[in-house]
Coordinates of C-alpha atoms and ligand atoms in Angstrom, one line a residue:
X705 CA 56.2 -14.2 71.1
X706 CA 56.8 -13.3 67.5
X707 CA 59.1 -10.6 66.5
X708 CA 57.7 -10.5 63.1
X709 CA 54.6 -8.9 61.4
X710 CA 51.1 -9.8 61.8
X711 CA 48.2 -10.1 59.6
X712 CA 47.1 -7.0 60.1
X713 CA 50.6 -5.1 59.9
X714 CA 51.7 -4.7 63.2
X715 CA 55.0 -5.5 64.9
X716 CA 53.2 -5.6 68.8
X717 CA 51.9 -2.0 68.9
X718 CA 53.7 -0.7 66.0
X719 CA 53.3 -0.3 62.2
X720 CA 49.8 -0.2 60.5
X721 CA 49.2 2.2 57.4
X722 CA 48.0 6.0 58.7
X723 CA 47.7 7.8 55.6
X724 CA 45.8 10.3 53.8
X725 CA 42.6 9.1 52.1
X726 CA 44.2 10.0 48.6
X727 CA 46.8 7.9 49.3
X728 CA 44.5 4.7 50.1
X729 CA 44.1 3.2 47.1
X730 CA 48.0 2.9 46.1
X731 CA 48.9 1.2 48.9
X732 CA 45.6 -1.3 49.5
X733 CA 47.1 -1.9 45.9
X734 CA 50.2 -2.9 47.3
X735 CA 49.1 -4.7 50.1
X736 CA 46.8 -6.7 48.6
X737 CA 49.4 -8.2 46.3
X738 CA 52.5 -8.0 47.2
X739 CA 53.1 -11.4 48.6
X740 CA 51.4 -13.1 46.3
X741 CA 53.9 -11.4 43.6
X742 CA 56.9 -12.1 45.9
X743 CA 55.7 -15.9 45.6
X744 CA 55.6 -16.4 42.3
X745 CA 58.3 -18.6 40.8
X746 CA 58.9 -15.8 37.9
X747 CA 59.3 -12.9 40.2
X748 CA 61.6 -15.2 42.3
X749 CA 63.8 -16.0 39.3
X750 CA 64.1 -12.3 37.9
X751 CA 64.8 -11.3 41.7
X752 CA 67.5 -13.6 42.2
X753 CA 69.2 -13.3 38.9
X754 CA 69.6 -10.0 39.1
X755 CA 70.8 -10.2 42.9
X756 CA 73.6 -12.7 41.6
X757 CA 74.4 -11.0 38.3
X758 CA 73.6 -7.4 38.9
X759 CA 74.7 -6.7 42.5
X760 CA 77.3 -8.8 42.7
X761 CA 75.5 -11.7 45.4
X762 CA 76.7 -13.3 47.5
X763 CA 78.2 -10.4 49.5
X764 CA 81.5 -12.2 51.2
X765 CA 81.3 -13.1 55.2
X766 CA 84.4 -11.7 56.1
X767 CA 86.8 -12.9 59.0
X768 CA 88.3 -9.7 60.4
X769 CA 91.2 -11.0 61.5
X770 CA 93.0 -8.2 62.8
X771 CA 90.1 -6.4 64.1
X772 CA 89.4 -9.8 66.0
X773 CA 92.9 -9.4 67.8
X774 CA 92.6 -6.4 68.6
X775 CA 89.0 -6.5 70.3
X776 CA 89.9 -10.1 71.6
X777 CA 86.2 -12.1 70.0
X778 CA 85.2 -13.3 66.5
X779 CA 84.4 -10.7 64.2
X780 CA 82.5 -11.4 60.8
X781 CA 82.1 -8.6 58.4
X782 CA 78.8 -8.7 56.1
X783 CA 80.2 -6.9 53.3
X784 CA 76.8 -5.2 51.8
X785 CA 79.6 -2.7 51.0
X786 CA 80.7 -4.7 48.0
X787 CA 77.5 -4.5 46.3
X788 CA 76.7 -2.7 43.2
X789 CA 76.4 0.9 44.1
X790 CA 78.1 0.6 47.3
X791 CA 75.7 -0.4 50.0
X792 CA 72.7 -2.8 50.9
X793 CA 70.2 -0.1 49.1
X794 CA 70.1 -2.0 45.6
X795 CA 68.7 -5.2 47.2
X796 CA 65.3 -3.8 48.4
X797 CA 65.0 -1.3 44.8
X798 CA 65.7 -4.2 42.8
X799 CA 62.8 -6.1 44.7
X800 CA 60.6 -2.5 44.4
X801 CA 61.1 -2.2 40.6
X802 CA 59.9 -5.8 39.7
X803 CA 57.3 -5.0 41.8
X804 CA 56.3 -1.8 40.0
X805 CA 56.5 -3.3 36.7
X806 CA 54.4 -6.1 38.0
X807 CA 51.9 -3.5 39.1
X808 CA 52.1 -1.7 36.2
X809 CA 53.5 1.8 37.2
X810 CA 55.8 3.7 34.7
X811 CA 57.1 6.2 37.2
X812 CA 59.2 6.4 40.2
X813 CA 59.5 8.5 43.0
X814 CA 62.2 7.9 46.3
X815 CA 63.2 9.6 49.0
X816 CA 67.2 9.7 50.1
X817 CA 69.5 11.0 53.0
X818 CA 73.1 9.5 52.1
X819 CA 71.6 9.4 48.6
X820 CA 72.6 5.3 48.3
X821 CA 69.0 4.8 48.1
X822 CA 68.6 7.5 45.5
X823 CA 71.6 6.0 43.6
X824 CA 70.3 2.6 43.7
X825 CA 66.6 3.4 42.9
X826 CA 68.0 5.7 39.8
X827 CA 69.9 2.6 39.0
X828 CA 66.9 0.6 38.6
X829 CA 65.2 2.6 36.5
X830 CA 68.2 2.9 34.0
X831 CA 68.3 -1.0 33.9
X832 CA 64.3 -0.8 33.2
X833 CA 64.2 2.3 31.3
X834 CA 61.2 3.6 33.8
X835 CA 61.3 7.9 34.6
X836 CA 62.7 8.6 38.2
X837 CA 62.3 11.2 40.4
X838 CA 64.3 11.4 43.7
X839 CA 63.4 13.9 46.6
X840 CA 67.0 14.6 48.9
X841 CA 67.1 17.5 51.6
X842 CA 69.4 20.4 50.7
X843 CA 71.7 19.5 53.7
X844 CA 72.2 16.5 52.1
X845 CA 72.2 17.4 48.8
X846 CA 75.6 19.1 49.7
X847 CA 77.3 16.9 52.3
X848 CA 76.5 13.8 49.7
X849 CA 77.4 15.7 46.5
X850 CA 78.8 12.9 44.4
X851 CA 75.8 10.9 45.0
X852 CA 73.8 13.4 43.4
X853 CA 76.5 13.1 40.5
X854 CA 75.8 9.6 40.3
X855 CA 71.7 9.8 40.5
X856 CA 71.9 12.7 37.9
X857 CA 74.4 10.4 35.3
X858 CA 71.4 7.7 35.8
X859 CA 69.2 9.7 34.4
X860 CA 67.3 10.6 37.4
X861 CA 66.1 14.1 38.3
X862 CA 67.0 15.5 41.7
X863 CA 63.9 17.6 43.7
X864 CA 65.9 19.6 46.6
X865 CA 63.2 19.1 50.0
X866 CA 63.8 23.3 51.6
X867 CA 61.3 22.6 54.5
X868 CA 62.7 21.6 58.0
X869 CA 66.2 20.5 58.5
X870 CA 66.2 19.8 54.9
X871 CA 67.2 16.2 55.3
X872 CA 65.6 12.6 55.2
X873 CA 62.3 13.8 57.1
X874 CA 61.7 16.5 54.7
X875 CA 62.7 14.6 51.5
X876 CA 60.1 11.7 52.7
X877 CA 57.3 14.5 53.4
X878 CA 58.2 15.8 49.6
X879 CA 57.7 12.6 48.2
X880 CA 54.7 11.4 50.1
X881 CA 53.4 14.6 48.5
X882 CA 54.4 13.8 44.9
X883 CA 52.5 10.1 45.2
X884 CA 49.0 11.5 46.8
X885 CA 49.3 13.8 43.5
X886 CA 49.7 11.1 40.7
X887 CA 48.6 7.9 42.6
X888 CA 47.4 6.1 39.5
X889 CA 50.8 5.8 37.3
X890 CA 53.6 6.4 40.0
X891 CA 55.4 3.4 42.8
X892 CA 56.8 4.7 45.5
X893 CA 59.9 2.8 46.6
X894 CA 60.6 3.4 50.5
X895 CA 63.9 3.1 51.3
X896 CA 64.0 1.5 54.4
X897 CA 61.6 0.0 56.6
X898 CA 59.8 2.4 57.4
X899 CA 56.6 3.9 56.4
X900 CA 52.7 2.5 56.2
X901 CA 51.9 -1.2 55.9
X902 CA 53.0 -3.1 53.9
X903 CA 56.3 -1.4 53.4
X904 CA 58.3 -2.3 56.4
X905 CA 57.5 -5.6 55.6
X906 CA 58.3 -6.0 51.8
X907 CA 61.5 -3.8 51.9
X908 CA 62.8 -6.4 55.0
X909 CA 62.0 -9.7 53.4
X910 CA 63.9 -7.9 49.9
X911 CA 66.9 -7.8 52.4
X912 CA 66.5 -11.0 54.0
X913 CA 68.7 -12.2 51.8
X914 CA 71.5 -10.9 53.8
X915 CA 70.6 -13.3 56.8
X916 CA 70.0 -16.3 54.9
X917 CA 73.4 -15.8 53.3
X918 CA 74.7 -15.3 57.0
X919 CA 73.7 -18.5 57.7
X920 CA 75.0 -20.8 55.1
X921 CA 78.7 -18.6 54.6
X922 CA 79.1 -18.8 59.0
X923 CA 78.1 -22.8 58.3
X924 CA 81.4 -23.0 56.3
X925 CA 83.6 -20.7 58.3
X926 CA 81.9 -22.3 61.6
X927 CA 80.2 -24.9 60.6
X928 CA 77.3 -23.9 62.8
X929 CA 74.6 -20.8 61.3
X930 CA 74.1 -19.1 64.4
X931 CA 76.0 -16.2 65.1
X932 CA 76.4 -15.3 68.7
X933 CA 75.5 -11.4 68.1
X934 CA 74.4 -9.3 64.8
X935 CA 75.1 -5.4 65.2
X936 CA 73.7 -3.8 62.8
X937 CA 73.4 0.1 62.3
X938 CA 69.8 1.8 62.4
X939 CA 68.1 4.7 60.3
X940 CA 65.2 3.7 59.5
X941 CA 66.6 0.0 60.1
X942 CA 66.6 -1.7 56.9
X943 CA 69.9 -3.4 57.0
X944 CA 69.8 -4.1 60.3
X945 CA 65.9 -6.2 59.1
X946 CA 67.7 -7.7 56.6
X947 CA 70.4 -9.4 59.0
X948 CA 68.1 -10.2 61.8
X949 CA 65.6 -11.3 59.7
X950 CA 66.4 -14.8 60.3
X951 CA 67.4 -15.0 63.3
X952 CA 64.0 -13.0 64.7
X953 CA 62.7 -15.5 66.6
X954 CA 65.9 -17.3 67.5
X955 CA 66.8 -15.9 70.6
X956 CA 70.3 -17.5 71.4
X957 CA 71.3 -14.8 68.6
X958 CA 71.6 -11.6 70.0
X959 CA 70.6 -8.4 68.5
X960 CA 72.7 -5.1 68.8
X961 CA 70.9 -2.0 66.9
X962 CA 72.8 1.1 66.6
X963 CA 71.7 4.5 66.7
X964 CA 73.6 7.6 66.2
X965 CA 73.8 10.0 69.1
X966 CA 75.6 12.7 67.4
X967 CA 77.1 15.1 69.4
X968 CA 76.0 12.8 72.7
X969 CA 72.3 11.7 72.9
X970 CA 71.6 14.9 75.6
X971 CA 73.5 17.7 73.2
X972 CA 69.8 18.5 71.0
X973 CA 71.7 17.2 68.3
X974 CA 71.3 13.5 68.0
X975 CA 69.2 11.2 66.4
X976 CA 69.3 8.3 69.2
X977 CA 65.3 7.4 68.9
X978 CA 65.3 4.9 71.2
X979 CA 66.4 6.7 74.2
X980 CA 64.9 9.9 73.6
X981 CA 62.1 8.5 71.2
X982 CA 58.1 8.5 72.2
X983 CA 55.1 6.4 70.5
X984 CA 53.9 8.6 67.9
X985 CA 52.9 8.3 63.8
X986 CA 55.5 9.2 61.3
X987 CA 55.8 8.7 57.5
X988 CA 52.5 6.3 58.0
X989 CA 53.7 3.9 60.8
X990 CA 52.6 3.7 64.3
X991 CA 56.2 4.0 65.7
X992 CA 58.8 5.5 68.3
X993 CA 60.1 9.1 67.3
X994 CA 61.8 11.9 68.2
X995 CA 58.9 15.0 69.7
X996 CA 58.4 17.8 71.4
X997 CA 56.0 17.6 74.6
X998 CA 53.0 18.5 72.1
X999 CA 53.5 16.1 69.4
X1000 CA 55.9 17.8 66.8
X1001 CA 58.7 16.0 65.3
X1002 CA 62.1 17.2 66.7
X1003 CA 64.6 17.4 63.9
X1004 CA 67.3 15.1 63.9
X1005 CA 70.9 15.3 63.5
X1006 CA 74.2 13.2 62.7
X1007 CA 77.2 13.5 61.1
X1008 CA 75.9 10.5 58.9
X1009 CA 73.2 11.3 56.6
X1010 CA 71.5 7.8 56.6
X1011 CA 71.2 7.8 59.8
X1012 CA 69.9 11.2 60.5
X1013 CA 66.1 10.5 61.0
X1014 CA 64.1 11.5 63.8
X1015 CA 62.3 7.5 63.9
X1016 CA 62.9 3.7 63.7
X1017 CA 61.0 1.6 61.3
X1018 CA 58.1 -0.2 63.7
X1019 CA 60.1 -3.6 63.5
X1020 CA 62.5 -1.8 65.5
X1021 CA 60.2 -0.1 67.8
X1022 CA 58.8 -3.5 68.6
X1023 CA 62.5 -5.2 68.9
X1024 CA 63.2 -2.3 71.6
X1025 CA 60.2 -2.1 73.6
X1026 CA 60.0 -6.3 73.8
X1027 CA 64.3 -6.0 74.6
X1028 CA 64.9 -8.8 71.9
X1029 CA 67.4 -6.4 70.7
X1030 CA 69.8 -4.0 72.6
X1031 CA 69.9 -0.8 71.4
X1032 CA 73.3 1.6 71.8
X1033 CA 74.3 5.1 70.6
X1034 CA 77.1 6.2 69.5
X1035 CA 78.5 9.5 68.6
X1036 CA 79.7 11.3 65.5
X1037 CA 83.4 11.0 67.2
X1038 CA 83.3 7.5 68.2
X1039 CA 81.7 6.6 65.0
X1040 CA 84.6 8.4 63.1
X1041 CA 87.1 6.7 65.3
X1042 CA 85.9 3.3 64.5
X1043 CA 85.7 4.0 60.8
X1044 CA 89.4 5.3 60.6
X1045 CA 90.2 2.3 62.5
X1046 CA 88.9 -0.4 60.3
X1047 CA 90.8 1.4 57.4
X1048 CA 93.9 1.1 59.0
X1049 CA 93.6 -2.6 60.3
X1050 CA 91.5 -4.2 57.3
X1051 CA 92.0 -2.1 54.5
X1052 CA 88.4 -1.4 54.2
X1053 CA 86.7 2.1 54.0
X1054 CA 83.5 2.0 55.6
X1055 CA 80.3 4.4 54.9
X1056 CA 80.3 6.4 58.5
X1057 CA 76.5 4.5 59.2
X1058 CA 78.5 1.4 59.1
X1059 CA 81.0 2.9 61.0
X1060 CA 78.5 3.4 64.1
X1061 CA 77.9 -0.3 64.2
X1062 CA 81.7 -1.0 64.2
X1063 CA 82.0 1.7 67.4
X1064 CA 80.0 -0.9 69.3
X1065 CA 83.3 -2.9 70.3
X1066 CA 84.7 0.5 72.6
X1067 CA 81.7 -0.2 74.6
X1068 CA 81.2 -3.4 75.0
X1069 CA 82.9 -6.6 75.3
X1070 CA 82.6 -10.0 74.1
X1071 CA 83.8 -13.2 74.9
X1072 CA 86.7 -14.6 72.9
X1073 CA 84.2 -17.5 71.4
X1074 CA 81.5 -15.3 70.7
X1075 CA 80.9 -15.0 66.7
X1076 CA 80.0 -11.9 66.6
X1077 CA 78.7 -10.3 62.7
X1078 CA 78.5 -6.7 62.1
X1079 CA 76.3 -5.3 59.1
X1080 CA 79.1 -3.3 56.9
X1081 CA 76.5 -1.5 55.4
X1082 CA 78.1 0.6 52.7
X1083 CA 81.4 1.8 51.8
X1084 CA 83.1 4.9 52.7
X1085 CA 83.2 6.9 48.9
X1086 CA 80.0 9.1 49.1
X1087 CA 81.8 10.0 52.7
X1088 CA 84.8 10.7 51.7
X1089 CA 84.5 14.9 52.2
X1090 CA 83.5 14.0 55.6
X1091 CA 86.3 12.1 56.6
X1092 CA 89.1 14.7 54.8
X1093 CA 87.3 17.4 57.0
X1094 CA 87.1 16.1 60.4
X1095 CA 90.5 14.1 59.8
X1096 CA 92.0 17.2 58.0
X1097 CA 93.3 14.8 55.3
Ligands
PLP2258 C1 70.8 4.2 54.1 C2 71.9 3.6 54.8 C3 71.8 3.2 56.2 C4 70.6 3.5 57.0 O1 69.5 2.9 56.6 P1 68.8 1.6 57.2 O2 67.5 1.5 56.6 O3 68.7 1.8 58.7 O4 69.7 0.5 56.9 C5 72.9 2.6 56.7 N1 74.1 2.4 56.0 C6 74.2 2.8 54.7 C7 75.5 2.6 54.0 C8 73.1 3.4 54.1 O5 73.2 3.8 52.8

């Protein structure tokens, strides 16, 4: 079995492109040439230069040391969290505005929860001088305030989304609207890897870099590439694409998603898709999301913005229904827990998404050989309100 994408754009039962007629065009557009773009050896130059010199790449393959004594295995820290703009965001924009320039298209629209992917895609268009126009839910608009500093100092303009719980959802819906009104000169760049084909599959082979990096830094730490586990936080499961990636179709690595079960995955307030998730089409993908017995989304919740989404991208539908990964949930508490804790034993403020992934070792052990490597997909700055609130700091 293969774990990634067909020819047609389907992860097993999941993915395709369900869209609006108006929208057709745009992303037949996209489809049609977005590999053959990603092949050529001047796209492949500008991407990688700018990956290296730009973002900072390599991100370091950490040994956690002390976090390795304390939960008694091998503990690797992917630090996406040293990147340029603070998380693995900027590695799939960078890839989206090349494209887009390729293509043509002088405007940009995104959608953003924690606003990293509104920061990063505003950051793009600085460094290309393109107009950007990022859609963010009121909710978050608040919780993630100095994002919305940092988009606005870019140059970008910030669209509040007022409909529904006013978070990722809405601001997606918002912007889906903007592009079926100017498809001719506008790119959409998705955030994660999520919406109609061929986005899920263009925004994770941008962040396959962080697998393929995996594998040569473990070689020198371990001198073997194969890590025994990969836990990896999911939203709409971009960075967790990016560090499987690699490793899809190898199955002596084993796959830990992690979804955020907010105030416990039974409270209403959660955003654990794969547990309370059915097959249903969101944002353009055949995939598994959060409903009500006649079909309408629920809305989501978590004390994390980025992962506050009522779906999983389709690759991660696929990975859960075929069990090639294991999916957990974890709630605001334990995530906040687990955050605090890597501060205090590695000097490292994670974003609280990341922070979910690190919860995994209160629930579940590991041998003391295993090599295990956790996505550390942001750092903690956008979240530092949250943390001096429920800490009282
Ligand atoms: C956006 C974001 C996420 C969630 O998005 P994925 O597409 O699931 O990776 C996780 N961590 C951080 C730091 C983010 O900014």
């Amino acid at each position: 079995m293969s774990y990634n994408i067909n020819e047609r754009g389907y992860y097993g039962d999941f993915g395709g492109a369900y869209i609006p007629e108006m929208l057709y065009p745009n992303v037949e557009e996209l489809r049609q040439n977005y590999l053959k773009i990603m092949a050529e050896s001047e796209f492949q130059k500008e991407f990688n230069q700018l990956l290296k010199d730009y973002v900072g790449r390599p991100s370091p393959l950490y040994f956690a040391k002390r976090l390795s004594e304390k939960y008694k295995t091998k503990i690797y820290l992917k630090r996406e969290d040293l990147n340029h703009t603070g998380a693995h965001k900027i590695n799939n924009t960078i890839g989206q505005i090349l494209m887009a320039k390729r293509l043509g298209k002088h405007r940009i629209i995104a959608e953003t929860g924690a606003g990293q992917h509104g920061v990063a895609t505003a950051t793009v268009c600085a460094l290309m001088g393109l107009e950007c126009i990022v859609y963010m839910g009121e909710i978050d608009i608040t919780r993630q305030a100095p994002n919305v500093a940092r988009m606005k100092m870019l140059g970008a303009t910030v669209i509040p989304a007022k409909s529904g719980s006013r978070t990722l959802k809405d601001a997606t819906n918002e912007a889906i609207r903007d592009w079926i009104n100017n498809p001719v000169d506008t790119h959409y760049i998705i955030g994660s890897v999520v919406g109609p084909h061929p986005y899920p599959d263009m925004v994770a082979r941008f962040q396959a870099v962080v697998s393929e990096e995996i594998q040569w830094q473990l070689h020198e730490h371990e001198g073997k590439s194969e890590p025994d586990y990969v836990i990896a936080c999911v939203g709409g499961g971009s960075n967790a694409a990016g560090a499987y990636y690699h490793f899809l179709d190898n199955t002596n690595v084993k796959l830990l998603a992690v979804e955020a079960a907010g105030k416990g995955i039974h409270s209403g307030e959660s955003a654990a898709t794969s547990v309370l998730g059915k097959e249903g089409i969101i944002h353009g993908s055949k995939t598994l999301l959060m409903q009500t017995n006649d079909g309408q989304i629920t809305e989501p919740y978590s004390i994390s913005a980025g992962l506050d989404y009522p779906g999983v991208g389709p690759m991660h539908a696929h990975l859960y229904k075929t069990g090639r990964a294991k999916f957990l949930s974890v709630t605001d508490e334990e995530a906040m827990s687990a955050g605090l804790d890597l501060c205090k034993l590695e000097g490292i403020i994670p974003a609280i998404e990341s922070s979910h992934a690190l919860a995994v070792f209160e629930k579940t052990s590991f041998n003391p050989t295993d090599i295990v490597v956790v996505s550390l997909s942001g750092r903690g700055d956008k979240d530092l309100e949250t943390y001096i609130k429920h800490f009282k700091l």
